PDB file of C-alpha atoms in Angstrom:
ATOM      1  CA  UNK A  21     -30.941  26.665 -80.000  1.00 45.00           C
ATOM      2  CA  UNK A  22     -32.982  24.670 -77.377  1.00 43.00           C
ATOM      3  CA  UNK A  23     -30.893  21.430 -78.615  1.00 41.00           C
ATOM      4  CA  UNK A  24     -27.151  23.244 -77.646  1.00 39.00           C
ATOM      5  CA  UNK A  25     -28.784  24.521 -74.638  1.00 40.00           C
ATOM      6  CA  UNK A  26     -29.776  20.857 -73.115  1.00 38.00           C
ATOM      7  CA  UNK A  27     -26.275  19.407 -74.593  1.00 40.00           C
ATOM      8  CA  UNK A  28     -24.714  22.189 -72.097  1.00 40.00           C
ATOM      9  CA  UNK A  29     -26.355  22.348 -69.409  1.00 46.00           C
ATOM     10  CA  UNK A  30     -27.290  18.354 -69.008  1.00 44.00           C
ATOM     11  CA  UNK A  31     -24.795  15.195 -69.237  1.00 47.00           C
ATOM     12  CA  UNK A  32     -26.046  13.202 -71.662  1.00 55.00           C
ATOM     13  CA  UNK A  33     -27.290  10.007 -70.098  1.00 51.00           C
ATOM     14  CA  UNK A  34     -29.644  12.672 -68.464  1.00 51.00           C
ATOM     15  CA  UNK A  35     -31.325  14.017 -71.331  1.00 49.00           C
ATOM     16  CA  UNK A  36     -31.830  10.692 -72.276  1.00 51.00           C
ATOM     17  CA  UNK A  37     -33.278   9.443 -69.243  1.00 53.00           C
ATOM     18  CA  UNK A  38     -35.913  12.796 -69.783  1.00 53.00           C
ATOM     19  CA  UNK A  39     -36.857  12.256 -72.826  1.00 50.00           C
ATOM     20  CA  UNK A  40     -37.523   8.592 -72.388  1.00 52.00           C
ATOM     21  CA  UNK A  41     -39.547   9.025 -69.311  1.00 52.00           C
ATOM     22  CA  UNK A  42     -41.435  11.418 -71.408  1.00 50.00           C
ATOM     23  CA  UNK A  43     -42.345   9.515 -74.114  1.00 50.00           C
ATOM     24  CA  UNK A  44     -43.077   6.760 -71.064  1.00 48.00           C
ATOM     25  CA  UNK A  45     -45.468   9.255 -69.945  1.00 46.00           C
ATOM     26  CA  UNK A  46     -47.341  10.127 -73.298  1.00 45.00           C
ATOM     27  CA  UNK A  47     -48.391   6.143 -72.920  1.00 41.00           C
ATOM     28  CA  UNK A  48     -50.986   7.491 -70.411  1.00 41.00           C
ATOM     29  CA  UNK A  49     -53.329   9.767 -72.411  1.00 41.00           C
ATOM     30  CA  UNK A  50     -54.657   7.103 -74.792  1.00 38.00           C
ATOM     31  CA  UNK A  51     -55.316   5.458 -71.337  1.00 35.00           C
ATOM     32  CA  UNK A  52     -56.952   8.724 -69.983  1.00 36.00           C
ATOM     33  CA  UNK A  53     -58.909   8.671 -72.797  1.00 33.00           C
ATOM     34  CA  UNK A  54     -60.316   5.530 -72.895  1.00 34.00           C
ATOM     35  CA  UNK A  55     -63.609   5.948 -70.552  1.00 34.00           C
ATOM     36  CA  UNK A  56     -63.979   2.100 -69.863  1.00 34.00           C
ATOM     37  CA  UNK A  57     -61.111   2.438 -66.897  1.00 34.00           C
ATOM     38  CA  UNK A  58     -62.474   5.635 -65.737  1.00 35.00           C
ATOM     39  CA  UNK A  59     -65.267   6.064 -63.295  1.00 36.00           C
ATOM     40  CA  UNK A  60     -64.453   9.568 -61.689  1.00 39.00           C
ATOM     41  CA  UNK A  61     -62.989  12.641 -62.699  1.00 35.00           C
ATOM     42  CA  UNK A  62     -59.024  12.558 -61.669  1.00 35.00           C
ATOM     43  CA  UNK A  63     -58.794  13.950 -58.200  1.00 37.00           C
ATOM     44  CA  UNK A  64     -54.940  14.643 -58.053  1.00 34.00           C
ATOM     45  CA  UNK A  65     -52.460  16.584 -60.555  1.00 35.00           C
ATOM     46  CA  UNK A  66     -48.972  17.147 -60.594  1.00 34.00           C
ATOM     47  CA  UNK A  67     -45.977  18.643 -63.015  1.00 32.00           C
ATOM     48  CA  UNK A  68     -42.902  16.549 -63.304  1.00 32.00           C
ATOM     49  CA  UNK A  69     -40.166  17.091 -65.835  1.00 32.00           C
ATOM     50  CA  UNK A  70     -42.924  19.954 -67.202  1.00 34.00           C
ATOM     51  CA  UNK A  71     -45.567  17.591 -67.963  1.00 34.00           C
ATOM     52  CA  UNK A  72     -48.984  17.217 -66.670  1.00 33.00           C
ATOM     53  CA  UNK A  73     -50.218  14.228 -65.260  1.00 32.00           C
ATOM     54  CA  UNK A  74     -53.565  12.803 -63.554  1.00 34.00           C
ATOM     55  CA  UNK A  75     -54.111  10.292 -60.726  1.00 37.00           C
ATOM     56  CA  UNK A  76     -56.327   8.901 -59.302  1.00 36.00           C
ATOM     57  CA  UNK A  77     -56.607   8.522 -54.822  1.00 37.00           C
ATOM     58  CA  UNK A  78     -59.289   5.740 -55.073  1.00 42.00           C
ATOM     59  CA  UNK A  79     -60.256   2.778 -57.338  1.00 80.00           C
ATOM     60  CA  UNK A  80     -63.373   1.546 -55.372  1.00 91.00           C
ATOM     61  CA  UNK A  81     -66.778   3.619 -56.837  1.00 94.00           C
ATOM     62  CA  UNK A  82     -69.451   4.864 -54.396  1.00 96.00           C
ATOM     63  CA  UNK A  83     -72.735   5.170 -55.520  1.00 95.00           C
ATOM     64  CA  UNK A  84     -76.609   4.195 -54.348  1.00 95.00           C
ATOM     65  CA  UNK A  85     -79.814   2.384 -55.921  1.00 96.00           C
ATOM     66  CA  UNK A  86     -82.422   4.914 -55.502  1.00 92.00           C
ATOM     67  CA  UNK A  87     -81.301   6.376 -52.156  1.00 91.00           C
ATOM     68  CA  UNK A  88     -80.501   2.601 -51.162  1.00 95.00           C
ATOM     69  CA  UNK A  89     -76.481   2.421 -50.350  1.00 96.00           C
ATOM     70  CA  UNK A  90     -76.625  -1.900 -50.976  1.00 97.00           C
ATOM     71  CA  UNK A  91     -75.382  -2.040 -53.818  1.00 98.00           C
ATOM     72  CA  UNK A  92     -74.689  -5.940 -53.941  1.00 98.00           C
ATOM     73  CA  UNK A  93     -78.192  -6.527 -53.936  1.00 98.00           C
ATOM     74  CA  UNK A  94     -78.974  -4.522 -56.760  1.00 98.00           C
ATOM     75  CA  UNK A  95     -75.969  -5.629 -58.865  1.00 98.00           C
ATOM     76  CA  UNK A  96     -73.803  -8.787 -59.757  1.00 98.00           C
ATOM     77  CA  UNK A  97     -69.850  -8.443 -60.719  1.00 98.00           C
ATOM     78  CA  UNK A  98     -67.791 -10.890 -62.262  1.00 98.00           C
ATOM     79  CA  UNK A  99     -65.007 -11.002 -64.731  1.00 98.00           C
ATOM     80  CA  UNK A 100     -66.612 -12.152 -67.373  1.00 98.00           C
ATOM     81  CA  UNK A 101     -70.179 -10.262 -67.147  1.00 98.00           C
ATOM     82  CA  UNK A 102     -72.108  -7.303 -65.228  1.00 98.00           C
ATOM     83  CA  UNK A 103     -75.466  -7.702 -64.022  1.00 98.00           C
ATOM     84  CA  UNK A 104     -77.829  -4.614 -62.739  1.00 98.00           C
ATOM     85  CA  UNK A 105     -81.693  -4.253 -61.940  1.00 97.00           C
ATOM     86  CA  UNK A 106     -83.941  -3.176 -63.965  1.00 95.00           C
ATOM     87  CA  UNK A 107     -86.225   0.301 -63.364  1.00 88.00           C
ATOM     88  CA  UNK A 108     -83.496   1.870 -61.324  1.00 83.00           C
ATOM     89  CA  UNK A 109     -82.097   5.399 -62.379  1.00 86.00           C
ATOM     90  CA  UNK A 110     -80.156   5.704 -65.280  1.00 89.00           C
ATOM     91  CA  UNK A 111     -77.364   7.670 -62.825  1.00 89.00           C
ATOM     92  CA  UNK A 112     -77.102   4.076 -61.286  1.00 93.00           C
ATOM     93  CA  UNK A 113     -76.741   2.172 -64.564  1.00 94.00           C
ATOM     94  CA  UNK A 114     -74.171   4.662 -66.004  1.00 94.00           C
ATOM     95  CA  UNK A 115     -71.652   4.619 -63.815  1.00 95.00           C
ATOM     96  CA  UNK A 116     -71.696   0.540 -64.347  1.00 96.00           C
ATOM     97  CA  UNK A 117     -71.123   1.555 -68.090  1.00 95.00           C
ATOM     98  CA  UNK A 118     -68.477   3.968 -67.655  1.00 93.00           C
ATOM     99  CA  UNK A 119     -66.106   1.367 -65.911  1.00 92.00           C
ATOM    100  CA  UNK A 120     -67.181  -1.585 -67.410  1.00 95.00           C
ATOM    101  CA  UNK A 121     -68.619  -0.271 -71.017  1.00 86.00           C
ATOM    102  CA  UNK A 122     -66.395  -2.388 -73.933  1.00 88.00           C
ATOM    103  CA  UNK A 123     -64.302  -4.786 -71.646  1.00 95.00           C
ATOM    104  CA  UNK A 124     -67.352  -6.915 -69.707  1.00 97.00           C
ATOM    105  CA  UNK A 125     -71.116  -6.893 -70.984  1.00 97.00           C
ATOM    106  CA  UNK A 126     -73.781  -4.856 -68.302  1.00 97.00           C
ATOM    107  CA  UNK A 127     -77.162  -6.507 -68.537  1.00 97.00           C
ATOM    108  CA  UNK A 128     -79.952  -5.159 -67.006  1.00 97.00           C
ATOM    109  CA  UNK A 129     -82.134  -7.886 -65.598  1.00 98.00           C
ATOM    110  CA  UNK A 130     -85.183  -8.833 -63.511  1.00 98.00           C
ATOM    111  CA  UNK A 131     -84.768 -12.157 -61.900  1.00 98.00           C
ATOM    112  CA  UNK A 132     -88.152 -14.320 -60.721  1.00 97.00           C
ATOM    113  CA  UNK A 133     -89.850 -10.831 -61.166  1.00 97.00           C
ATOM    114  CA  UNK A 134     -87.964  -8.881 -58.735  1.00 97.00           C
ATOM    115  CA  UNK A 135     -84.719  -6.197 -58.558  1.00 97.00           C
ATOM    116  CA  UNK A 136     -82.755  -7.810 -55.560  1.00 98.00           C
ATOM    117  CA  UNK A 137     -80.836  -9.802 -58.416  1.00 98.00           C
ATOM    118  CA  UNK A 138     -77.828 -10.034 -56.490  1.00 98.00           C
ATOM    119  CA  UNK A 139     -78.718 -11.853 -53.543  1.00 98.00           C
ATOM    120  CA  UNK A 140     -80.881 -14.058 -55.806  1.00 98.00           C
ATOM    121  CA  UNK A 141     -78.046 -15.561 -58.036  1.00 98.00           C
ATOM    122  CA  UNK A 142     -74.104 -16.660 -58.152  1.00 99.00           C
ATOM    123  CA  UNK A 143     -71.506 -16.537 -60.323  1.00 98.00           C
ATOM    124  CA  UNK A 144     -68.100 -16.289 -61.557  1.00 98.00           C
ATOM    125  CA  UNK A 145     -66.473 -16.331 -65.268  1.00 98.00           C
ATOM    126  CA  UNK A 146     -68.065 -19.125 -66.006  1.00 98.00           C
ATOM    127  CA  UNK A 147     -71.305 -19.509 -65.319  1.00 98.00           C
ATOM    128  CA  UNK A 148     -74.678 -18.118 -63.593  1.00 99.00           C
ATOM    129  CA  UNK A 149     -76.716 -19.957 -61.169  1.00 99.00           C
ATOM    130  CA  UNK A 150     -80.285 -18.838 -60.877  1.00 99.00           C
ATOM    131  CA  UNK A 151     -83.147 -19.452 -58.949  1.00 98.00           C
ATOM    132  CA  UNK A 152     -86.372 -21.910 -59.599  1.00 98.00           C
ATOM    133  CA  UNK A 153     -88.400 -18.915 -59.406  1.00 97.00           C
ATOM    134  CA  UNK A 154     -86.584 -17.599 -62.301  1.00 98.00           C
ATOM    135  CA  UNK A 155     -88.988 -17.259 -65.745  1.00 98.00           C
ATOM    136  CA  UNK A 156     -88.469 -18.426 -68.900  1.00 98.00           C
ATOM    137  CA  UNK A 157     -88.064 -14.995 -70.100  1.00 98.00           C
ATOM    138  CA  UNK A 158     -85.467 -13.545 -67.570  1.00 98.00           C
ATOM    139  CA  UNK A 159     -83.786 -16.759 -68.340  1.00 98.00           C
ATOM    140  CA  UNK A 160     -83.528 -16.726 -72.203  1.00 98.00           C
ATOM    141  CA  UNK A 161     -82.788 -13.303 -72.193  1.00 98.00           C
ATOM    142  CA  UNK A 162     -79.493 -13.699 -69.869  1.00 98.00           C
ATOM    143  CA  UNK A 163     -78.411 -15.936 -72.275  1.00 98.00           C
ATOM    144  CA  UNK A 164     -78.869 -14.318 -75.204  1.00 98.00           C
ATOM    145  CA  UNK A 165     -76.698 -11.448 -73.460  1.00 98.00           C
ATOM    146  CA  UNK A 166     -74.255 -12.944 -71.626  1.00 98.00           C
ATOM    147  CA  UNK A 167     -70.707 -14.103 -73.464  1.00 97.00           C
ATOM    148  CA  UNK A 168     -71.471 -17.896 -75.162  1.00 97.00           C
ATOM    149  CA  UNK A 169     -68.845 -19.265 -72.599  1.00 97.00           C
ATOM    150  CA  UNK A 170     -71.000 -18.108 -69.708  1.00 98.00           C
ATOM    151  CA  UNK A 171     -73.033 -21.099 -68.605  1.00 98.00           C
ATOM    152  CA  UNK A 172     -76.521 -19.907 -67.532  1.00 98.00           C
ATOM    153  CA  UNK A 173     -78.022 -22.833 -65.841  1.00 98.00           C
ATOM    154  CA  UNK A 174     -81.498 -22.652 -63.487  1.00 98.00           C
ATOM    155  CA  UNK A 175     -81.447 -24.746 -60.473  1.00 97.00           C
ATOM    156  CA  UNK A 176     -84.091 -26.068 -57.981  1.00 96.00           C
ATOM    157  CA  UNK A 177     -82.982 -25.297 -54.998  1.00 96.00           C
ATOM    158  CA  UNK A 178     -85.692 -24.601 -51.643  1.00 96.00           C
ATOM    159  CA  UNK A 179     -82.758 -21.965 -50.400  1.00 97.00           C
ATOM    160  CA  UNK A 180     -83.729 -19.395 -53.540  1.00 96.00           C
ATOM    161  CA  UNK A 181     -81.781 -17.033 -52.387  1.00 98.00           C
ATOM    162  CA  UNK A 182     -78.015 -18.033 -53.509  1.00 98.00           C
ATOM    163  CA  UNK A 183     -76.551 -14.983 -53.932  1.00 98.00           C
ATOM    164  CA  UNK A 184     -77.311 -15.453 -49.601  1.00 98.00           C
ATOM    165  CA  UNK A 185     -75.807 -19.133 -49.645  1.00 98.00           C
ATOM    166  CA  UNK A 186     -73.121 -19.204 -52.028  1.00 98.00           C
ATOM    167  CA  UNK A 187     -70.010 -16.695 -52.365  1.00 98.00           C
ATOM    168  CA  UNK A 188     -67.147 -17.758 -55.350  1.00 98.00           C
ATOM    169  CA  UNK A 189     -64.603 -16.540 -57.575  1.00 98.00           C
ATOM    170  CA  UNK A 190     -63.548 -18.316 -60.316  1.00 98.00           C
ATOM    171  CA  UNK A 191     -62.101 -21.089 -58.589  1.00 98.00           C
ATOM    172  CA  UNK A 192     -63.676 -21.690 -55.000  1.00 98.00           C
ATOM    173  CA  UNK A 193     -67.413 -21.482 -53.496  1.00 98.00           C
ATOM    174  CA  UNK A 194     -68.616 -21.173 -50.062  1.00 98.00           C
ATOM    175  CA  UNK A 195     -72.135 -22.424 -49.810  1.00 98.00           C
ATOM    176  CA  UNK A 196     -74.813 -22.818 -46.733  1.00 98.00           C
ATOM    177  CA  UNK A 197     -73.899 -25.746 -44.980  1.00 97.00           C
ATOM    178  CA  UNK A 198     -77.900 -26.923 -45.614  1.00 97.00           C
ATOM    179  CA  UNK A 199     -77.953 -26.871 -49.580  1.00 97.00           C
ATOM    180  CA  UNK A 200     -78.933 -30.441 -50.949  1.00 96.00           C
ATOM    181  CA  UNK A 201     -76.385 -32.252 -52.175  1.00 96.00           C
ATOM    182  CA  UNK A 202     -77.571 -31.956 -56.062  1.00 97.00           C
ATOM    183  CA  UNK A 203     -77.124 -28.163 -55.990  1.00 97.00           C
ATOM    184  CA  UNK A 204     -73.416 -28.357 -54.288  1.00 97.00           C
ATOM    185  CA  UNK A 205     -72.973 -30.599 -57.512  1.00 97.00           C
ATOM    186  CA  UNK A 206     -74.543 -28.292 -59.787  1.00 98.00           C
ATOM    187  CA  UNK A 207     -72.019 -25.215 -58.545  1.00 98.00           C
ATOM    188  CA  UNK A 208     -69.165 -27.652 -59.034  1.00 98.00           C
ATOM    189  CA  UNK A 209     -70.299 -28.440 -62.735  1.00 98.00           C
ATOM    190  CA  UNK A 210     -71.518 -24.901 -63.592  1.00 98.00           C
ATOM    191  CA  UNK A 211     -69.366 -22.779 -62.182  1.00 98.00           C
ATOM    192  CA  UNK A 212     -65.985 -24.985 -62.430  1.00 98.00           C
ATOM    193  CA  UNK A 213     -65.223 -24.702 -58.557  1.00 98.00           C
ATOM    194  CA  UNK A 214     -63.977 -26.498 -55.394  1.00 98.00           C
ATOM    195  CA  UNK A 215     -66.863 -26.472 -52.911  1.00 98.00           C
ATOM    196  CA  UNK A 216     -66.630 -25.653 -49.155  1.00 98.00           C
ATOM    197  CA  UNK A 217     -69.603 -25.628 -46.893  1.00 98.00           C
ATOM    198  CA  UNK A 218     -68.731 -23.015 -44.528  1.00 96.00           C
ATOM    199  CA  UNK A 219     -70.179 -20.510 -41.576  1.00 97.00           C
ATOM    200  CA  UNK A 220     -68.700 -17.022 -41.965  1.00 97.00           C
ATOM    201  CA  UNK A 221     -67.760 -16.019 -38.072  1.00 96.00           C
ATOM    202  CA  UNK A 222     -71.533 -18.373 -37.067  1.00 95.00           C
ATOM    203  CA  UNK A 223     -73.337 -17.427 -39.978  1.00 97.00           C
ATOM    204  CA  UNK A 224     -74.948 -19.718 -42.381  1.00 97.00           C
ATOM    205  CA  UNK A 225     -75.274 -17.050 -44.983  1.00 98.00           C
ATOM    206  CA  UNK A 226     -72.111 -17.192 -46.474  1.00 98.00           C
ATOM    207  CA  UNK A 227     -72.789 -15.440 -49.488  1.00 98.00           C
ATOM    208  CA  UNK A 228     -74.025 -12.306 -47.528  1.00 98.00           C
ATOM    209  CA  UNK A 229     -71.208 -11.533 -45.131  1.00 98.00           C
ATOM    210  CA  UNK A 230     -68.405 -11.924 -47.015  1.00 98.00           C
ATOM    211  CA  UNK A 231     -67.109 -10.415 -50.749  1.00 98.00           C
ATOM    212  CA  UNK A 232     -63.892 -12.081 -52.286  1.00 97.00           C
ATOM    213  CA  UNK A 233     -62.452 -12.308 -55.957  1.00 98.00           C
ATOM    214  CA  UNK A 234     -59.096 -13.938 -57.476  1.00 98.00           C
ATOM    215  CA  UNK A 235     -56.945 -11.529 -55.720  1.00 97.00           C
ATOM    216  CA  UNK A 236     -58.515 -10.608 -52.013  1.00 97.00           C
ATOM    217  CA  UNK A 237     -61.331 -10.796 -49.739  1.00 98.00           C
ATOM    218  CA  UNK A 238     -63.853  -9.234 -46.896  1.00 98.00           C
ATOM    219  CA  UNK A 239     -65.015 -10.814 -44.464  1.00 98.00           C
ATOM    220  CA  UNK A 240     -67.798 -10.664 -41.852  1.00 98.00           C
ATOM    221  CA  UNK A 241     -65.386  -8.074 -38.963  1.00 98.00           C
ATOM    222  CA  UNK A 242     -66.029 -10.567 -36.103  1.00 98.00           C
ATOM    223  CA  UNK A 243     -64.359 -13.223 -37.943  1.00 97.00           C
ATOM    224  CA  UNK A 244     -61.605 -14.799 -35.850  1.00 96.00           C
ATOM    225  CA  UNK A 245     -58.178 -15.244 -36.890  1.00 96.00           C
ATOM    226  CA  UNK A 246     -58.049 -18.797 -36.622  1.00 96.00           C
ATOM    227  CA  UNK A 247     -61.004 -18.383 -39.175  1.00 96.00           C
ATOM    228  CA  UNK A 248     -59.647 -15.918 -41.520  1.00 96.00           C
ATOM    229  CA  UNK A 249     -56.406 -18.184 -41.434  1.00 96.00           C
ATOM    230  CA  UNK A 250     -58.609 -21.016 -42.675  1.00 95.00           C
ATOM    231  CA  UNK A 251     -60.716 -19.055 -44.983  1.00 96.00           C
ATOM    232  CA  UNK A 252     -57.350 -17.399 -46.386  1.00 97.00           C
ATOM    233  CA  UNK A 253     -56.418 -21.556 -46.969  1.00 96.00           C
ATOM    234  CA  UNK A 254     -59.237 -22.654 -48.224  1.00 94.00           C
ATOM    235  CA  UNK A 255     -59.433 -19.793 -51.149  1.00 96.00           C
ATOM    236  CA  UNK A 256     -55.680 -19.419 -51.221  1.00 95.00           C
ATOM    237  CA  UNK A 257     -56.440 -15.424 -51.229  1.00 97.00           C
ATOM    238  CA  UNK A 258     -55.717 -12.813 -48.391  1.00 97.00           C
ATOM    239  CA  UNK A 259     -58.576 -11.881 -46.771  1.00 98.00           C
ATOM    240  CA  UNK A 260     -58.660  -9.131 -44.059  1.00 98.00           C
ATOM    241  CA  UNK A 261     -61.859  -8.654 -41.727  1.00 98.00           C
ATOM    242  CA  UNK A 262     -63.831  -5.040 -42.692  1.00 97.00           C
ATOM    243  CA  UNK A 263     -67.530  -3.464 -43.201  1.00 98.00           C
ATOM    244  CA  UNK A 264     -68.906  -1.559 -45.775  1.00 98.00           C
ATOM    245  CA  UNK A 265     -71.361   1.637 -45.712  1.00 98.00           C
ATOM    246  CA  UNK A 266     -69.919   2.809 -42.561  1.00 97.00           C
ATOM    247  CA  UNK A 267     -70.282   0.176 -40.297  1.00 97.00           C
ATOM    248  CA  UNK A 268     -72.459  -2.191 -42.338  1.00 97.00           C
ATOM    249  CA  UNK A 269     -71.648  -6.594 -41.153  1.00 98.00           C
ATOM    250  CA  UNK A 270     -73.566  -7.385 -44.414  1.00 98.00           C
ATOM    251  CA  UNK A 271     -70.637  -7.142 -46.833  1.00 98.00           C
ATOM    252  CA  UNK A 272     -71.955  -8.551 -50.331  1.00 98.00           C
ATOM    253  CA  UNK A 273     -74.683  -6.782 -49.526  1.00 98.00           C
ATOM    254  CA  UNK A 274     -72.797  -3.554 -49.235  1.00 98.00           C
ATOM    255  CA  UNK A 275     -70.251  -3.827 -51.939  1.00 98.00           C
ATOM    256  CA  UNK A 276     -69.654  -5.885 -55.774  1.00 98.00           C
ATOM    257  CA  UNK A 277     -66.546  -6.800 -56.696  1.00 98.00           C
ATOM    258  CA  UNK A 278     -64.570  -8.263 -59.795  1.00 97.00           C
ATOM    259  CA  UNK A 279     -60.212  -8.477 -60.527  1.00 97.00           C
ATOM    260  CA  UNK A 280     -59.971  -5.030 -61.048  1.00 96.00           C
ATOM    261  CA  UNK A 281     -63.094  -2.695 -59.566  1.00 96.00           C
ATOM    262  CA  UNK A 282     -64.815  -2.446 -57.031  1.00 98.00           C
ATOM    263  CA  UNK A 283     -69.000  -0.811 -56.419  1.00 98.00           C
ATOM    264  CA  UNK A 284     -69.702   0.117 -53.307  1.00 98.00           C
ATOM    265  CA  UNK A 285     -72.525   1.839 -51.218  1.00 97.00           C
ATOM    266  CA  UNK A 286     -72.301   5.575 -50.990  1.00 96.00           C
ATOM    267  CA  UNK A 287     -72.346   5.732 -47.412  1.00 97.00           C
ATOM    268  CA  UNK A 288     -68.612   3.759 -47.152  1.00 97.00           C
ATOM    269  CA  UNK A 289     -66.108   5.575 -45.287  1.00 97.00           C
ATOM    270  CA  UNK A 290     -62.961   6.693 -46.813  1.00 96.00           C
ATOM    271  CA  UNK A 291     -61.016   4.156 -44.640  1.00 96.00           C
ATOM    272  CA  UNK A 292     -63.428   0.852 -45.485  1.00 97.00           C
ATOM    273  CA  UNK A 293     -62.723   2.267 -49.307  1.00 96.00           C
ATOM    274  CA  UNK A 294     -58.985   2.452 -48.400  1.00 95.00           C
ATOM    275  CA  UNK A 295     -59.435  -1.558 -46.916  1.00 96.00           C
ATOM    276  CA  UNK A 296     -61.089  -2.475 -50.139  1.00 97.00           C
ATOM    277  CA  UNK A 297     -58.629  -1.095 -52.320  1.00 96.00           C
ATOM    278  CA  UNK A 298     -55.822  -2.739 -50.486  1.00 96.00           C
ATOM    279  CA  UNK A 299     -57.121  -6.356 -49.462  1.00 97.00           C
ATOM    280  CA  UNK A 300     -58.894  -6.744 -53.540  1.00 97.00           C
ATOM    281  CA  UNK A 301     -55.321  -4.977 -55.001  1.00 95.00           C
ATOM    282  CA  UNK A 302     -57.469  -2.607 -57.004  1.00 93.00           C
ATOM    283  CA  UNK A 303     -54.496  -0.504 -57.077  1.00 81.00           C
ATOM    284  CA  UNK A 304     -52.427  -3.136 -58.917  1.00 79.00           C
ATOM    285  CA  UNK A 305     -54.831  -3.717 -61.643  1.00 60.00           C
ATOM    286  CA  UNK A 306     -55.160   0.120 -62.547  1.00 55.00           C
ATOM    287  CA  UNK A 307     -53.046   1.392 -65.634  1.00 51.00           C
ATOM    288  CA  UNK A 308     -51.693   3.893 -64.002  1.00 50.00           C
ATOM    289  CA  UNK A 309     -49.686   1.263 -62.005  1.00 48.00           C
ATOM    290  CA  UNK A 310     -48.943  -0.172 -65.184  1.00 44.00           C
ATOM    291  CA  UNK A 311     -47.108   2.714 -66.500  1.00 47.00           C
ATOM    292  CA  UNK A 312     -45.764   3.754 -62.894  1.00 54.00           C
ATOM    293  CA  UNK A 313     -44.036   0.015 -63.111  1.00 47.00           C
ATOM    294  CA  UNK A 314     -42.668   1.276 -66.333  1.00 46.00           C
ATOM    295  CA  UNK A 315     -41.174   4.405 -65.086  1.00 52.00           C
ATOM    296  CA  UNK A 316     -39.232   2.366 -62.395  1.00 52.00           C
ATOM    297  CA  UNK A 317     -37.802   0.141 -64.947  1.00 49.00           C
ATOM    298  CA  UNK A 318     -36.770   3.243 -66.829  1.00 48.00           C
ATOM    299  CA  UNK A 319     -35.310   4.949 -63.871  1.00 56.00           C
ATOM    300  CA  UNK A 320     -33.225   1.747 -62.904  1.00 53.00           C
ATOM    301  CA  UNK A 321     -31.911   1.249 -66.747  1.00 48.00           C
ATOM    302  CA  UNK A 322     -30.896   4.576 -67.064  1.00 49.00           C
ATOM    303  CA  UNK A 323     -29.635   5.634 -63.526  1.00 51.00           C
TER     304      UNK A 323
END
């Protein structure tokens, strides 16, 4: 009886058009399901056309290193790897997992005997610079865990601290306009990147006060246009001047980003998330935008 009672009271093109969308829709459980793209419980629900759906208002994860909210130093993000510190809580490691558990490896790692790993090493999909002070140890065992394409190489370099000095994606690096002329070779060969030595708004420290990937960037907030315009030129990204941890200069310090998430300290603000979310395009790399595409191209087939 249900059938007759649609055919009556519907036109046909729009019972078609419902039960499309809804088996358009049913795409997103096995997504919901899958815990590697969730990293919070859905924070939104709504009823169309009688089903139940979830969303999701942010794509950006807060969360702290033992009360610490700088997260970058704890952590490295790339698109090909994850890298945390060892001996912190296993609340700080898990949520690492949950996002990133069966698309990227996460490695837990000491480097040169201490936790700051991320201000002590860069990388992109390609490879991982380390430090001289790196040990034999820390250094076999990244590559042992890291995928075989990853190039782990150890560099002597008196500026140890590159995560500090040198900020890349997967296709340009920023380094400290003192690094010796071997290591701006090295990141060229290792990490398969243009290099630019470059101040961030006067700093040296490139690789602190600024965060980019492929698709966006953050930059030191007293950056100057004309700067962003040539930073935005150089990496052929959109960057957009911001902070992290409410108020926080010290951006890679603050936050870790990759293509599609984001880490950041607890103590961010809703509206630096909001920034982040919008200048990295988290949004667009979500499924949920994937399917919401979909819909659209439903809609305009059918209507």
């Amino acid at each position: 009886h249900g059938t007759v009672k649609y055919k009556t009271q519907y036109p046909n093109f729009f019972l078609c058009l419902c039960l499309s969308l809804h088996s358009c829709f049913q795409l997103r459980q096995p997504l919901f399901r899958r815990r590697r793209y969730l990293g919070r419980a859905p924070d939104l629900q709504f009823d169309y056309l009688g089903q139940r759906f979830l969303s999701f208002s942010i794509m950006a994860t807060r969360l702290q290193f033992e009360n610490n909210c700088e997260v970058g130093v704890f952590s490295k993000l790339t698109n090909a790897y994850c890298l945390v510190a060892i001996g912190g809580s296993e609340s700080f490691y898990s949520v690492f997992e949950a996002e990133l558990a069966g698309v990227i490896p996460v490695v837990k790692t000491s480097i040169g005997g201490t936790r700051i790993i991320g201000r002590l090493c860069a990388g992109n999909k390609n490879g991982l610079l380390l430090p001289h002070t790196t040990t034999d140890q820390e250094l076999q065992h990244l590559r042992n865990s890291l995928p075989d394409q990853v190039v782990v190489q150890r560099i002597d370099e008196r500026l140890s601290a590159l995560g500090n000095c040198i900020a890349c994606n997967d296709h340009v690096a920023l380094t400290h306009t003192d690094l010796d002329r071997e290591t701006e070779e090295m990141i060229a060969d290792v990490l398969g990147v243009e290099v630019f030595r470059q101040t961030i708004a006067g700093n040296i420290l490139v690789g602190s006060y600024c965060a980019f990937s492929n698709r966006g960037g953050l930059v030191h907030p007293h950056t100057s246009i004309e700067d962003l315009d040539e930073l935005s030129t150089l990496l052929q990204v959109p960057l957009v001047a911001g902070t992290v941890n409410r108020g926080s200069e010290v951006i890679a310090a603050g936050m870790t980003v990759n293509d599609w998430t984001a880490f950041c300290g607890s103590d961010t603000t809703a509206t630096e998330l909001s920034v982040i979310e919008s200048v990295f395009k988290l949004r667009e790399a979500q499924p949920s935008a994937i399917v919401d595409e979909m819909r659209k191209s439903l809609i305009d087939t059918y209507v």
